[in-house]
Structure formats: structure tokens, C-alpha cells
Coordinates of C-alpha atoms in Angstrom, one line a residue:
Chain A
Q1 CA 100.0 89.5 76.7
Q2 CA 100.2 93.2 77.3
P3 CA 97.0 95.3 76.9
V4 CA 97.1 98.1 74.4
Q5 CA 96.3 101.6 75.6
S6 CA 95.2 104.6 73.4
P7 CA 95.9 107.3 73.0
Q8 CA 99.6 107.4 74.0
A9 CA 99.3 111.0 75.1
V10 CA 96.6 113.6 75.8
I11 CA 96.9 117.3 76.4
L12 CA 93.9 119.1 77.9
R13 CA 92.9 122.5 79.3
E14 CA 91.4 122.5 82.8
G15 CA 87.7 121.6 82.6
E16 CA 88.0 119.5 79.4
D17 CA 87.1 115.8 79.3
A18 CA 89.2 112.9 78.2
V19 CA 88.8 109.2 77.5
I20 CA 91.5 106.6 77.7
N21 CA 91.0 103.1 76.3
C22 CA 92.5 99.8 77.2
S23 CA 92.1 96.8 74.9
S24 CA 93.1 93.1 75.2
S25 CA 93.1 90.3 72.7
K26 CA 92.4 87.8 75.5
A27 CA 89.3 87.2 77.6
L28 CA 89.6 89.2 80.8
Y29 CA 88.5 88.7 84.4
S30 CA 89.2 92.2 85.5
V31 CA 90.7 95.6 84.5
H32 CA 92.5 97.8 87.0
W33 CA 93.3 101.5 86.5
Y34 CA 96.2 103.3 88.1
R35 CA 97.6 106.8 87.9
Q36 CA 101.3 107.5 88.4
K37 CA 102.9 110.9 88.8
H38 CA 106.5 111.5 87.8
G39 CA 108.8 109.9 90.3
E40 CA 106.0 108.5 92.5
A41 CA 104.3 105.2 93.0
P42 CA 101.3 104.1 90.9
V43 CA 98.1 104.9 92.8
F44 CA 95.1 102.7 92.5
L45 CA 92.0 104.3 91.0
M46 CA 89.5 101.5 90.5
I47 CA 88.9 97.9 89.4
L48 CA 86.2 96.5 87.2
L49 CA 85.3 92.9 87.2
K50 CA 83.8 91.1 84.2
G51 CA 80.1 91.6 83.9
G52 CA 80.2 94.9 82.0
E53 CA 79.9 97.1 85.1
Q54 CA 80.7 100.8 85.3
K55 CA 82.2 102.5 88.2
G56 CA 82.7 106.1 89.3
H57 CA 85.1 107.9 91.6
D58 CA 84.5 111.6 91.9
K59 CA 84.8 112.9 88.3
I60 CA 86.6 109.8 87.1
S61 CA 84.7 106.8 86.0
A62 CA 85.3 103.7 84.0
S63 CA 83.5 101.0 82.0
F64 CA 84.3 97.4 81.0
N65 CA 82.9 95.9 77.9
E66 CA 83.4 92.1 78.4
K67 CA 82.4 91.3 74.8
K68 CA 85.0 93.6 73.3
Q69 CA 87.5 93.0 76.1
Q70 CA 87.9 96.7 76.3
S71 CA 87.8 99.2 79.2
S72 CA 87.5 102.9 79.0
L73 CA 88.5 105.5 81.6
Y74 CA 86.5 108.7 81.6
L75 CA 87.9 111.9 83.1
T76 CA 85.4 114.8 83.2
A77 CA 86.0 118.4 84.0
S78 CA 89.7 117.7 84.3
Q79 CA 91.8 119.3 87.0
L80 CA 95.5 120.1 87.1
S81 CA 95.9 117.3 89.6
Y82 CA 94.7 114.8 87.0
S83 CA 98.1 115.1 85.2
G84 CA 100.1 112.0 85.2
T85 CA 100.5 108.6 83.4
Y86 CA 97.5 106.4 83.5
F87 CA 98.0 102.6 83.3
C88 CA 95.5 99.9 82.9
G89 CA 96.3 96.5 84.3
T90 CA 94.5 93.3 83.2
E91 CA 93.9 89.9 84.8
K92 CA 92.8 86.8 82.9
T93 CA 91.7 85.0 86.0
S94 CA 90.8 85.8 89.6
Y95 CA 93.9 86.1 91.7
G96 CA 95.9 86.1 88.4
K97 CA 98.9 88.0 87.2
L98 CA 98.3 91.7 86.6
T99 CA 99.7 92.8 83.2
F100 CA 100.0 96.5 82.6
G101 CA 99.7 98.5 79.4
Q102 CA 102.3 100.9 78.2
G103 CA 100.6 103.9 79.7
T104 CA 98.8 107.1 78.6
I105 CA 100.4 110.4 79.5
L106 CA 97.8 113.0 80.4
T107 CA 98.7 116.6 80.8
V108 CA 96.3 119.2 82.0
H109 CA 97.1 122.9 81.5
P110 CA 95.5 125.9 83.2
Chain B
E1 CA 97.7 103.5 108.0
A2 CA 101.3 103.2 106.9
G3 CA 101.9 102.5 103.2
V4 CA 104.4 100.2 101.5
V5 CA 107.9 101.1 102.6
Q6 CA 110.9 100.5 100.3
S7 CA 114.6 101.2 100.8
P8 CA 116.8 102.5 99.5
R9 CA 115.0 105.0 97.3
Y10 CA 118.1 105.4 95.0
K11 CA 121.1 103.2 94.4
I12 CA 124.0 103.7 92.0
I13 CA 126.4 100.8 91.5
E14 CA 129.0 99.7 89.0
K15 CA 128.2 96.7 86.8
K16 CA 129.1 93.3 88.2
Q17 CA 128.4 94.5 91.8
P18 CA 125.6 93.0 93.9
V19 CA 122.6 95.1 95.1
A20 CA 119.7 94.4 97.4
F21 CA 116.3 96.1 97.8
W22 CA 114.1 95.9 100.8
C23 CA 110.3 96.1 101.1
N24 CA 107.9 96.2 104.1
P25 CA 104.3 95.7 102.9
I26 CA 101.1 97.1 104.5
S27 CA 100.3 95.4 107.7
G28 CA 98.0 92.4 107.2
H29 CA 98.7 92.2 103.4
N30 CA 99.7 88.6 102.7
T31 CA 100.4 89.1 99.0
L32 CA 103.6 90.8 98.0
Y33 CA 104.8 91.7 94.5
W34 CA 108.1 92.9 93.0
Y35 CA 107.8 94.8 89.8
L36 CA 110.4 96.2 87.4
Q37 CA 109.5 99.5 85.6
N38 CA 111.6 100.8 82.8
L39 CA 111.3 104.4 81.7
G40 CA 108.1 105.1 79.9
Q41 CA 106.7 101.6 80.4
G42 CA 104.2 100.0 82.7
P43 CA 105.3 97.8 85.7
E44 CA 106.3 94.3 84.8
L45 CA 105.9 91.5 87.4
L46 CA 109.0 89.8 88.6
I47 CA 107.7 87.7 91.4
R48 CA 104.6 87.3 93.6
Y49 CA 104.4 85.9 97.1
E50 CA 101.5 84.5 99.0
N51 CA 102.8 84.7 102.6
E52 CA 106.2 83.0 102.4
E53 CA 105.6 81.1 99.2
A54 CA 106.6 82.4 95.8
V55 CA 103.6 81.5 93.7
D56 CA 104.7 83.2 90.5
D57 CA 108.4 83.7 89.7
S58 CA 108.2 82.9 86.0
Q59 CA 109.4 86.4 85.0
L60 CA 112.3 86.5 87.5
P61 CA 115.8 86.0 85.7
K62 CA 117.0 83.4 88.1
D63 CA 120.6 83.4 86.9
R64 CA 121.1 86.7 88.6
F65 CA 118.0 87.7 90.5
S66 CA 116.8 86.2 93.8
A67 CA 114.1 87.1 96.3
E68 CA 113.0 86.0 99.7
R69 CA 110.2 86.7 102.1
L70 CA 111.0 85.3 105.4
K71 CA 108.2 85.0 108.0
G72 CA 105.7 86.2 105.3
V73 CA 106.2 89.9 106.0
D74 CA 109.3 91.8 104.7
S75 CA 110.9 90.9 101.5
T76 CA 114.3 91.4 99.9
L77 CA 115.1 91.4 96.1
K78 CA 118.7 90.8 95.2
I79 CA 120.7 91.2 91.9
Q80 CA 124.1 89.6 91.7
P81 CA 125.9 90.5 89.5
A82 CA 124.2 93.6 88.2
E83 CA 124.3 94.5 84.5
L84 CA 123.8 97.8 82.7
G85 CA 120.4 96.7 81.5
D86 CA 119.2 96.3 85.1
S87 CA 118.9 100.1 85.4
A88 CA 115.2 100.7 86.2
V89 CA 112.8 101.4 89.0
Y90 CA 112.0 98.4 91.2
L91 CA 108.6 98.6 92.7
C92 CA 107.1 96.6 95.6
A93 CA 103.4 96.3 96.0
S94 CA 101.1 94.5 98.4
S95 CA 97.5 93.4 98.6
L96 CA 95.0 91.4 100.5
S97 CA 94.1 88.1 98.9
T98 CA 90.7 88.9 97.7
E99 CA 89.1 88.7 94.3
Y100 CA 89.6 92.5 93.9
N101 CA 93.4 92.3 94.2
E102 CA 93.8 96.0 94.7
Q103 CA 97.5 96.5 94.8
F104 CA 99.2 99.3 96.8
F105 CA 102.6 100.3 95.5
G106 CA 105.6 101.6 97.4
P107 CA 107.7 104.5 96.1
G108 CA 110.2 102.3 94.4
T109 CA 114.0 102.0 94.3
R110 CA 115.6 103.7 91.3
L111 CA 118.7 101.6 90.3
T112 CA 121.4 103.0 88.1
V113 CA 124.1 100.6 87.0
L114 CA 127.2 102.3 85.6

């Protein structure tokens, strides 16, 4: 079952923050986050395993709330290079099938 | 380190014609995936290989789609015959078989069926 992402689109000015959410109705083993720029391949950002951990990567971090089966991606002090479509992918089991959400379009303006 | 290589990058064919896509995964990655991505949507898994074995092909329309991964390295995805609704981007990805399952995607093949 496909995870649900919100919001569908976000428009920011450089330096502003954004949060993208990913929710599932099923118990999850992991949540993956990818960014895809137009006409390019999805690029892996980070993975969170069940256990409620939080991860960070430069000014991009994410959390996974196992009780709510929800993950959030936090982008702070956004840069023009952050523009693209962000996808979450969820696994129900280890080595399981990765099911992607419909994506969130992030646009950062100067 | 070389990334996932796919060819061709673009393909335009008429309906009912056959078409094939090729993928070379990252060296040492024993897991290979084929995804389909429609415009404005996330990737959808078609088939997953562990070495030469297709371990998940439940989403592959087997009446017209076929795939192979000979020798557990390169893979080919074929459509025969193609239909108008097959127009999409076909992505190949690879990963190491670990619990983290970090997938590396190729640039994809954009298929247009006329």
C-alpha cells in the first residue's frame, strides 16, 4: 500500500525551512528518502529503521515515529540546490519491497 | 565508482513494436531492480533480482513484459508488443543485500509509444 506524502508541493525562499511528511497505514520496518531533479535519477538521502531514530545529513534531517508509522523530513536553511521532488519509500520488512509515495515538489526561489 | 548505467536514454517506437532496455548495475551489487515511473508519480517496482534469481516479479505484466539477468550482472527488460500506456520512464536500480537496502538508481530510459 502506497505511503501518503504531505504536502504535495512547497514553495520556499532561500534560507527558509520546510517539513515533508510520509505516513503509512501499515507497520513499517524502514523509511527511505530520495530526491529527484527533473529528468534525473532519484538520489538516496537517508534511511531510517524502526526504533524511532533520527538522522541528519548536512542541513537535512529526518525522524521516524514507529508508533504513528510516520516519518518527517526536515530541510533547514534551504538552498536553491534543494529544489526537486522528494519521495519517501517504505518497507514493511527487512529486505522487503520498497513502495514509494507520490512525491512532494519542493521549489526554492532566490 | 561508476554508477548504474542504462541504455538507451530515450526510445520512441510505434505501438505493437518490441523494445528492450539494458542495465549495468554498480559493481558488486547483487540486487537489481526495475522500476516504472509515470509522470508525476513515484517509482513502482516491476521486478527484483537477487543475483540471477527473480525474487519478486509480482508487479510485472507477464503477458507482454519479460526480464532476464544472465550471470547475475547486467539485466535486460523487454516489452513485446508495446502499448500506448507503456509510455513512461523505466528506471534500473541496484543495491547491496544488507538490511539498509540503500538503492542507487540509473538515469532511466524514457519510452514514448506512438
